[in-house]
Amino acid sequence: MNRIPSQLALFLILAISLSGCEKKAEPVKQQDSPPVATSTVAVSDVRPVGTPDTGFDINRAPVANPQLGKFPYVGLIEGYQRSGGDYNKDVAFDRYEFFDGVKFITVEGRLMTIEAKGKGASAYQVFKTYEALVTGLGGVKVYIGTAARMQELKLAFSDKRHRFPFYSENEMGVYVLRTPEKEIWFEAYVVTEKEGPWPYFLTVIEKQSLEVKAALLPAEEMKRELDAKGHVALYINFDFDKADIRPDSQPIIDEMVKLLKNNPGLNLTVEGHTDNVGAPDYNRRLSDARARSVVAALMARAILASRLKAVGHGQDKPIADNSAEEGRAKNRRVELVKM
């Protein structure tokens, strides 16, 4: 009589156990869960590109392989047109500073800046438009914010260009696209003025090395031009916005030393010249500092100071049309003039 209830109890225990297993195997249904975003980028390829302390690190940026059109690769927002202002430029080689929220990143290469005039787009729309374009190609956002962050860090652009006058309310969006062959930087910059609508400036620079196109002028050729014309133009490379002579221009200094040592009766004025990009007074000071830097380099090689004089003319004496980069390159020169 007692065995039947025991068997029944065992059966009930087994049934309850199996029922519990089935419930655990059923998927849990989550209520009101957000849709999951999908991406074609593998998890292992999603990497941080910097830290709050050190800022952006290009070496940690993802490498993309998009189909690119012609430089500058992106256009203007609908309703905006390129102005005819002096800020517009397309140069084969230049230098530009980008702010990443912590520091400046300097990039050299082919550069284009476009002043886009129109109305209707907020600064936020401008930045999000170019963020979408660049990230759509596989690039990344470097920084979006105001210039107030730079002032907090006590930083200032060494070459302001269209970023002058400089207000803490100015806003900028910086992006970069890294491919196996190229490194392309983008900046959308809005200069905040008292009255709108405000234009925005689109700058694109494709990182490249300088292709040296100027041939070395031997001392003998310098002497022939000095005798025939009284002056000779030389193209010496300086650090950007500075008077420091770059190492690749040392052979030119060597030939100048040879010229002066082979002709002890020759006295020279070293004249610095610039193109018309930037403020005239600033260009004059920069050209004077560069001329004095050349004189100092010659004096360091035992050339007497009494044989040399430094003068900076800035942009006042162009020898070519400043409206094109080829002409501006010719105007950025140092001339030796017989005294």
CSV table of C-alpha atoms in Angstrom, one decimal:
chain,number,residue,atom,x,y,z
A,1,MET,CA,0.0,0.0,0.0
A,2,ASN,CA,2.9,2.4,0.8
A,3,ARG,CA,4.8,1.7,-2.4
A,4,ILE,CA,2.3,3.3,-4.7
A,5,PRO,CA,2.6,6.8,-3.2
A,6,SER,CA,6.3,6.5,-3.1
A,7,GLN,CA,6.4,5.8,-6.8
A,8,LEU,CA,4.0,8.6,-7.5
A,9,ALA,CA,6.1,11.0,-5.5
A,10,LEU,CA,9.2,10.0,-7.4
A,11,PHE,CA,7.3,10.5,-10.7
A,12,LEU,CA,6.2,14.0,-9.6
A,13,ILE,CA,9.7,15.0,-8.6
A,14,LEU,CA,11.1,13.9,-12.0
A,15,ALA,CA,8.4,15.8,-13.9
A,16,ILE,CA,8.9,19.0,-11.9
A,17,SER,CA,12.7,18.7,-12.6
A,18,LEU,CA,12.2,18.2,-16.3
A,19,SER,CA,9.8,21.1,-16.5
A,20,GLY,CA,12.3,23.4,-14.8
A,21,CYS,CA,14.9,22.5,-17.4
A,22,GLU,CA,12.6,23.3,-20.3
A,23,LYS,CA,11.9,26.7,-18.9
A,24,LYS,CA,15.6,27.5,-18.5
A,25,ALA,CA,16.2,26.6,-22.2
A,26,GLU,CA,13.5,29.1,-23.4
A,27,PRO,CA,15.0,32.4,-24.6
A,28,VAL,CA,14.3,35.4,-22.4
A,29,LYS,CA,12.2,38.0,-24.1
A,30,GLN,CA,13.4,41.5,-23.4
A,31,GLN,CA,10.7,44.2,-23.4
A,32,ASP,CA,11.4,47.6,-25.1
A,33,SER,CA,15.0,46.8,-25.9
A,34,PRO,CA,16.7,49.2,-28.4
A,35,PRO,CA,17.7,47.9,-31.9
A,36,VAL,CA,21.2,46.8,-32.2
A,37,ALA,CA,23.4,48.8,-34.5
A,38,THR,CA,25.3,46.9,-37.1
A,39,SER,CA,28.7,47.7,-38.6
A,40,THR,CA,31.0,46.3,-41.3
A,41,VAL,CA,34.0,47.2,-39.2
A,42,ALA,CA,35.4,44.2,-37.2
A,43,VAL,CA,35.5,44.6,-33.5
A,44,SER,CA,39.3,44.2,-33.6
A,45,ASP,CA,39.5,47.2,-35.9
A,46,VAL,CA,37.7,49.6,-33.6
A,47,ARG,CA,40.6,51.2,-31.7
A,48,PRO,CA,40.9,54.4,-29.6
A,49,VAL,CA,42.7,57.2,-31.4
A,50,GLY,CA,44.0,59.1,-28.4
A,51,THR,CA,43.6,59.9,-24.7
A,52,PRO,CA,42.3,62.9,-22.8
A,53,ASP,CA,45.9,63.6,-21.8
A,54,THR,CA,47.8,63.2,-25.0
A,55,GLY,CA,45.1,63.9,-27.6
A,56,PHE,CA,44.8,62.4,-31.0
A,57,ASP,CA,47.3,59.7,-32.2
A,58,ILE,CA,47.2,59.2,-36.0
A,59,ASN,CA,49.1,55.9,-35.6
A,60,ARG,CA,46.1,54.4,-33.8
A,61,ALA,CA,43.5,55.6,-36.4
A,62,PRO,CA,41.9,53.0,-38.5
A,63,VAL,CA,43.1,52.5,-42.1
A,64,ALA,CA,40.3,52.7,-44.6
A,65,ASN,CA,40.3,51.9,-48.4
A,66,PRO,CA,37.5,54.0,-49.9
A,67,GLN,CA,37.0,55.0,-53.5
A,68,LEU,CA,38.1,58.6,-53.6
A,69,GLY,CA,37.5,61.2,-56.3
A,70,LYS,CA,39.7,64.2,-57.0
A,71,PHE,CA,41.3,66.4,-54.4
A,72,PRO,CA,39.9,68.0,-52.2
A,73,TYR,CA,37.5,65.0,-52.1
A,74,VAL,CA,34.6,66.8,-50.4
A,75,GLY,CA,32.4,69.7,-51.6
A,76,LEU,CA,30.5,72.6,-50.1
A,77,ILE,CA,27.1,72.4,-48.3
A,78,GLU,CA,24.2,73.0,-50.7
A,79,GLY,CA,23.4,76.7,-50.9
A,80,TYR,CA,27.1,77.7,-50.3
A,81,GLN,CA,29.6,79.0,-52.9
A,82,ARG,CA,33.3,79.6,-53.0
A,83,SER,CA,33.9,83.3,-52.4
A,84,GLY,CA,36.4,85.4,-54.3
A,85,GLY,CA,38.3,86.4,-51.2
A,86,ASP,CA,42.0,86.4,-50.5
A,87,TYR,CA,41.7,83.5,-48.1
A,88,ASN,CA,41.0,81.0,-50.9
A,89,LYS,CA,44.1,79.1,-51.9
A,90,ASP,CA,45.2,75.8,-53.5
A,91,VAL,CA,48.9,75.2,-53.1
A,92,ALA,CA,51.2,72.3,-54.0
A,93,PHE,CA,53.0,72.4,-50.6
A,94,ASP,CA,52.1,74.1,-47.4
A,95,ARG,CA,51.9,73.6,-43.6
A,96,TYR,CA,48.8,73.7,-41.5
A,97,GLU,CA,48.1,73.4,-37.8
A,98,PHE,CA,45.1,71.4,-36.5
A,99,PHE,CA,43.8,71.5,-32.9
A,100,ASP,CA,42.9,68.1,-31.4
A,101,GLY,CA,41.5,69.4,-28.1
A,102,VAL,CA,44.9,69.0,-26.3
A,103,LYS,CA,47.6,70.1,-28.7
A,104,PHE,CA,48.4,71.2,-32.2
A,105,ILE,CA,49.2,68.7,-34.9
A,106,THR,CA,51.2,70.1,-37.8
A,107,VAL,CA,50.7,68.6,-41.3
A,108,GLU,CA,52.6,69.4,-44.5
A,109,GLY,CA,51.4,68.7,-48.0
A,110,ARG,CA,49.1,69.8,-50.7
A,111,LEU,CA,46.6,72.3,-49.2
A,112,MET,CA,43.3,73.8,-50.3
A,113,THR,CA,41.3,76.4,-48.3
A,114,ILE,CA,37.9,77.5,-49.5
A,115,GLU,CA,35.9,80.3,-48.0
A,116,ALA,CA,32.3,79.1,-48.4
A,117,LYS,CA,29.6,81.9,-48.4
A,118,GLY,CA,25.9,81.3,-48.0
A,119,LYS,CA,23.3,81.2,-45.3
A,120,GLY,CA,21.0,78.8,-43.5
A,121,ALA,CA,23.5,76.3,-42.0
A,122,SER,CA,24.4,76.5,-38.4
A,123,ALA,CA,27.9,75.8,-37.2
A,124,TYR,CA,26.7,72.5,-35.8
A,125,GLN,CA,25.2,71.5,-39.2
A,126,VAL,CA,28.5,72.3,-40.9
A,127,PHE,CA,30.5,70.2,-38.5
A,128,LYS,CA,28.1,67.2,-38.5
A,129,THR,CA,28.0,67.4,-42.4
A,130,TYR,CA,31.8,67.0,-42.7
A,131,GLU,CA,31.9,64.4,-39.9
A,132,ALA,CA,29.4,62.3,-41.8
A,133,LEU,CA,31.3,62.7,-45.1
A,134,VAL,CA,34.7,61.8,-43.6
A,135,THR,CA,33.5,59.0,-41.4
A,136,GLY,CA,31.5,57.7,-44.3
A,137,LEU,CA,34.8,57.2,-46.1
A,138,GLY,CA,36.3,55.4,-43.1
A,139,GLY,CA,37.8,58.4,-41.4
A,140,VAL,CA,37.4,59.6,-37.8
A,141,LYS,CA,36.5,62.8,-36.0
A,142,VAL,CA,39.5,64.4,-34.2
A,143,TYR,CA,37.9,67.4,-32.5
A,144,ILE,CA,34.7,69.5,-32.5
A,145,GLY,CA,34.5,72.5,-30.2
A,146,THR,CA,35.2,76.1,-29.7
A,147,ALA,CA,38.5,78.0,-29.5
A,148,ALA,CA,37.9,78.6,-25.8
A,149,ARG,CA,39.5,75.2,-25.2
A,150,MET,CA,42.7,76.5,-26.8
A,151,GLN,CA,42.6,79.6,-24.6
A,152,GLU,CA,42.2,77.5,-21.5
A,153,LEU,CA,45.4,75.6,-22.5
A,154,LYS,CA,47.1,78.9,-23.4
A,155,LEU,CA,47.6,77.8,-27.0
A,156,ALA,CA,47.5,80.0,-30.1
A,157,PHE,CA,47.9,79.3,-33.9
A,158,SER,CA,51.3,80.4,-35.1
A,159,ASP,CA,49.8,81.0,-38.5
A,160,LYS,CA,46.2,82.3,-38.1
A,161,ARG,CA,45.2,82.8,-41.8
A,162,HIS,CA,41.4,82.9,-42.0
A,163,ARG,CA,41.4,82.2,-38.2
A,164,PHE,CA,42.1,85.9,-37.6
A,165,PRO,CA,40.6,87.8,-35.8
A,166,PHE,CA,40.6,85.1,-33.3
A,167,TYR,CA,37.6,84.8,-30.9
A,168,SER,CA,37.0,82.2,-28.1
A,169,GLU,CA,33.6,81.6,-29.7
A,170,ASN,CA,35.1,80.5,-33.0
A,171,GLU,CA,34.2,76.9,-33.7
A,172,MET,CA,36.0,74.2,-35.5
A,173,GLY,CA,35.6,70.6,-36.6
A,174,VAL,CA,38.7,68.5,-37.4
A,175,TYR,CA,38.6,65.1,-39.1
A,176,VAL,CA,41.2,62.8,-40.7
A,177,LEU,CA,41.0,60.0,-43.3
A,178,ARG,CA,43.9,57.5,-43.2
A,179,THR,CA,44.3,55.1,-46.2
A,180,PRO,CA,47.2,52.7,-47.1
A,181,GLU,CA,48.6,55.5,-49.4
A,182,LYS,CA,47.3,58.8,-48.0
A,183,GLU,CA,46.7,60.8,-44.9
A,184,ILE,CA,44.1,63.4,-45.5
A,185,TRP,CA,43.1,66.1,-42.9
A,186,PHE,CA,40.0,68.2,-43.0
A,187,GLU,CA,38.9,71.3,-41.0
A,188,ALA,CA,35.7,73.2,-41.1
A,189,TYR,CA,36.1,76.5,-39.3
A,190,VAL,CA,33.4,79.1,-38.5
A,191,VAL,CA,34.6,82.6,-37.6
A,192,THR,CA,32.0,84.0,-35.2
A,193,GLU,CA,31.3,87.7,-35.9
A,194,LYS,CA,28.8,90.1,-34.4
A,195,GLU,CA,26.4,89.8,-37.3
A,196,GLY,CA,25.6,86.8,-39.4
A,197,PRO,CA,25.2,85.0,-41.6
A,198,TRP,CA,28.7,83.6,-41.1
A,199,PRO,CA,30.8,81.9,-43.8
A,200,TYR,CA,32.7,78.8,-43.0
A,201,PHE,CA,36.2,77.8,-44.2
A,202,LEU,CA,36.9,74.3,-45.5
A,203,THR,CA,40.6,73.3,-45.4
A,204,VAL,CA,41.8,70.0,-46.8
A,205,ILE,CA,45.5,69.0,-46.7
A,206,GLU,CA,46.8,65.8,-48.1
A,207,LYS,CA,50.1,64.9,-46.3
A,208,GLN,CA,53.1,64.8,-48.7
A,209,SER,CA,56.8,65.4,-48.6
A,210,LEU,CA,58.3,68.4,-50.3
A,211,GLU,CA,59.4,67.9,-53.8
A,212,VAL,CA,62.4,70.1,-54.2
A,213,LYS,CA,62.3,71.7,-57.6
A,214,ALA,CA,64.9,74.4,-57.2
A,215,ALA,CA,68.4,73.6,-58.4
A,216,LEU,CA,71.4,74.5,-56.4
A,217,LEU,CA,73.0,77.7,-57.7
A,218,PRO,CA,76.8,77.3,-57.6
A,219,ALA,CA,79.0,80.1,-56.3
A,220,GLU,CA,80.3,80.8,-59.8
A,221,GLU,CA,76.8,81.3,-61.2
A,222,MET,CA,75.9,83.6,-58.3
A,223,LYS,CA,79.0,85.7,-59.1
A,224,ARG,CA,78.0,86.0,-62.8
A,225,GLU,CA,74.5,87.1,-61.9
A,226,LEU,CA,75.8,89.6,-59.4
A,227,ASP,CA,78.2,91.1,-62.0
A,228,ALA,CA,75.5,91.2,-64.7
A,229,LYS,CA,72.4,92.3,-62.6
A,230,GLY,CA,73.7,93.4,-59.2
A,231,HIS,CA,71.6,90.9,-57.4
A,232,VAL,CA,70.7,87.2,-57.4
A,233,ALA,CA,67.6,85.4,-56.0
A,234,LEU,CA,68.1,82.3,-53.9
A,235,TYR,CA,65.5,80.0,-52.5
A,236,ILE,CA,66.3,79.0,-48.9
A,237,ASN,CA,63.9,76.8,-46.9
A,238,PHE,CA,63.0,78.0,-43.4
A,239,ASP,CA,60.9,76.4,-40.7
A,240,PHE,CA,57.3,77.4,-41.1
A,241,ASP,CA,56.6,80.9,-39.7
A,242,LYS,CA,60.2,81.0,-38.3
A,243,ALA,CA,63.6,82.2,-39.3
A,244,ASP,CA,65.4,78.9,-38.7
A,245,ILE,CA,67.2,77.7,-41.8
A,246,ARG,CA,66.2,74.1,-42.6
A,247,PRO,CA,69.0,71.5,-43.0
A,248,ASP,CA,68.2,70.9,-46.6
A,249,SER,CA,69.2,74.5,-47.4
A,250,GLN,CA,72.7,74.0,-46.0
A,251,PRO,CA,74.3,73.4,-49.5
A,252,ILE,CA,73.1,76.9,-50.5
A,253,ILE,CA,74.7,78.4,-47.5
A,254,ASP,CA,77.9,76.5,-48.4
A,255,GLU,CA,77.9,78.1,-51.9
A,256,MET,CA,77.3,81.6,-50.4
A,257,VAL,CA,80.4,81.1,-48.2
A,258,LYS,CA,82.4,79.9,-51.1
A,259,LEU,CA,81.3,83.0,-53.1
A,260,LEU,CA,82.4,85.4,-50.4
A,261,LYS,CA,85.7,83.7,-49.6
A,262,ASN,CA,86.6,83.5,-53.3
A,263,ASN,CA,85.8,87.2,-53.7
A,264,PRO,CA,87.2,89.0,-50.6
A,265,GLY,CA,86.3,92.5,-52.0
A,266,LEU,CA,82.6,91.5,-52.4
A,267,ASN,CA,80.1,93.0,-49.9
A,268,LEU,CA,76.5,92.0,-49.9
A,269,THR,CA,73.1,93.0,-48.6
A,270,VAL,CA,71.0,90.0,-47.8
A,271,GLU,CA,67.3,90.9,-48.5
A,272,GLY,CA,64.4,88.8,-47.3
A,273,HIS,CA,61.1,88.7,-49.3
A,274,THR,CA,57.7,87.0,-48.8
A,275,ASP,CA,54.5,86.4,-50.7
A,276,ASN,CA,51.4,88.4,-49.8
A,277,VAL,CA,49.8,85.8,-47.6
A,278,GLY,CA,49.4,87.3,-44.1
A,279,ALA,CA,49.6,90.9,-42.7
A,280,PRO,CA,52.2,93.2,-44.4
A,281,ASP,CA,53.8,94.2,-41.1
A,282,TYR,CA,54.2,90.7,-40.0
A,283,ASN,CA,55.7,89.6,-43.3
A,284,ARG,CA,58.2,92.4,-43.1
A,285,ARG,CA,59.3,91.3,-39.6
A,286,LEU,CA,59.5,87.7,-40.7
A,287,SER,CA,61.6,88.5,-43.8
A,288,ASP,CA,63.9,90.7,-41.8
A,289,ALA,CA,64.4,87.9,-39.2
A,290,ARG,CA,65.2,85.4,-42.0
A,291,ALA,CA,67.7,87.8,-43.7
A,292,ARG,CA,69.4,88.2,-40.3
A,293,SER,CA,69.4,84.4,-39.9
A,294,VAL,CA,71.3,84.0,-43.2
A,295,VAL,CA,73.8,86.7,-42.2
A,296,ALA,CA,74.4,84.9,-38.9
A,297,ALA,CA,75.0,81.6,-40.7
A,298,LEU,CA,77.6,83.3,-42.9
A,299,MET,CA,79.3,84.9,-40.0
A,300,ALA,CA,79.4,81.6,-38.2
A,301,ARG,CA,81.6,80.5,-41.2
A,302,ALA,CA,84.1,83.3,-40.6
A,303,ILE,CA,82.6,85.9,-43.0
A,304,LEU,CA,83.2,89.3,-41.5
A,305,ALA,CA,80.1,91.2,-40.3
A,306,SER,CA,81.4,94.4,-42.0
A,307,ARG,CA,80.8,92.7,-45.4
A,308,LEU,CA,77.1,91.9,-44.7
A,309,LYS,CA,73.9,93.7,-44.1
A,310,ALA,CA,70.4,92.3,-43.5
A,311,VAL,CA,67.1,93.8,-44.7
A,312,GLY,CA,63.6,92.6,-44.8
A,313,HIS,CA,61.1,93.8,-47.4
A,314,GLY,CA,58.3,91.5,-46.8
A,315,GLN,CA,55.8,91.4,-49.6
A,316,ASP,CA,56.7,94.9,-51.0
A,317,LYS,CA,58.9,93.8,-53.9
A,318,PRO,CA,57.2,90.8,-55.7
A,319,ILE,CA,58.8,89.4,-58.8
A,320,ALA,CA,55.8,87.3,-59.8
A,321,ASP,CA,52.0,87.3,-59.6
A,322,ASN,CA,50.8,86.5,-56.1
A,323,SER,CA,47.4,85.3,-57.3
A,324,ALA,CA,48.9,81.8,-58.1
A,325,GLU,CA,51.0,79.5,-56.0
A,326,GLU,CA,53.8,79.4,-58.6
A,327,GLY,CA,54.1,83.1,-58.4
A,328,ARG,CA,54.0,83.1,-54.6
A,329,ALA,CA,56.7,80.5,-54.5
A,330,LYS,CA,59.0,82.8,-56.6
A,331,ASN,CA,58.3,85.7,-54.3
A,332,ARG,CA,59.4,83.8,-51.2
A,333,ARG,CA,63.1,84.3,-51.7
A,334,VAL,CA,66.3,85.7,-50.3
A,335,GLU,CA,68.3,88.0,-52.6
A,336,LEU,CA,71.9,88.9,-52.5
A,337,VAL,CA,72.5,92.5,-53.6
A,338,LYS,CA,75.9,94.0,-54.2
A,339,MET,CA,76.7,96.9,-51.9
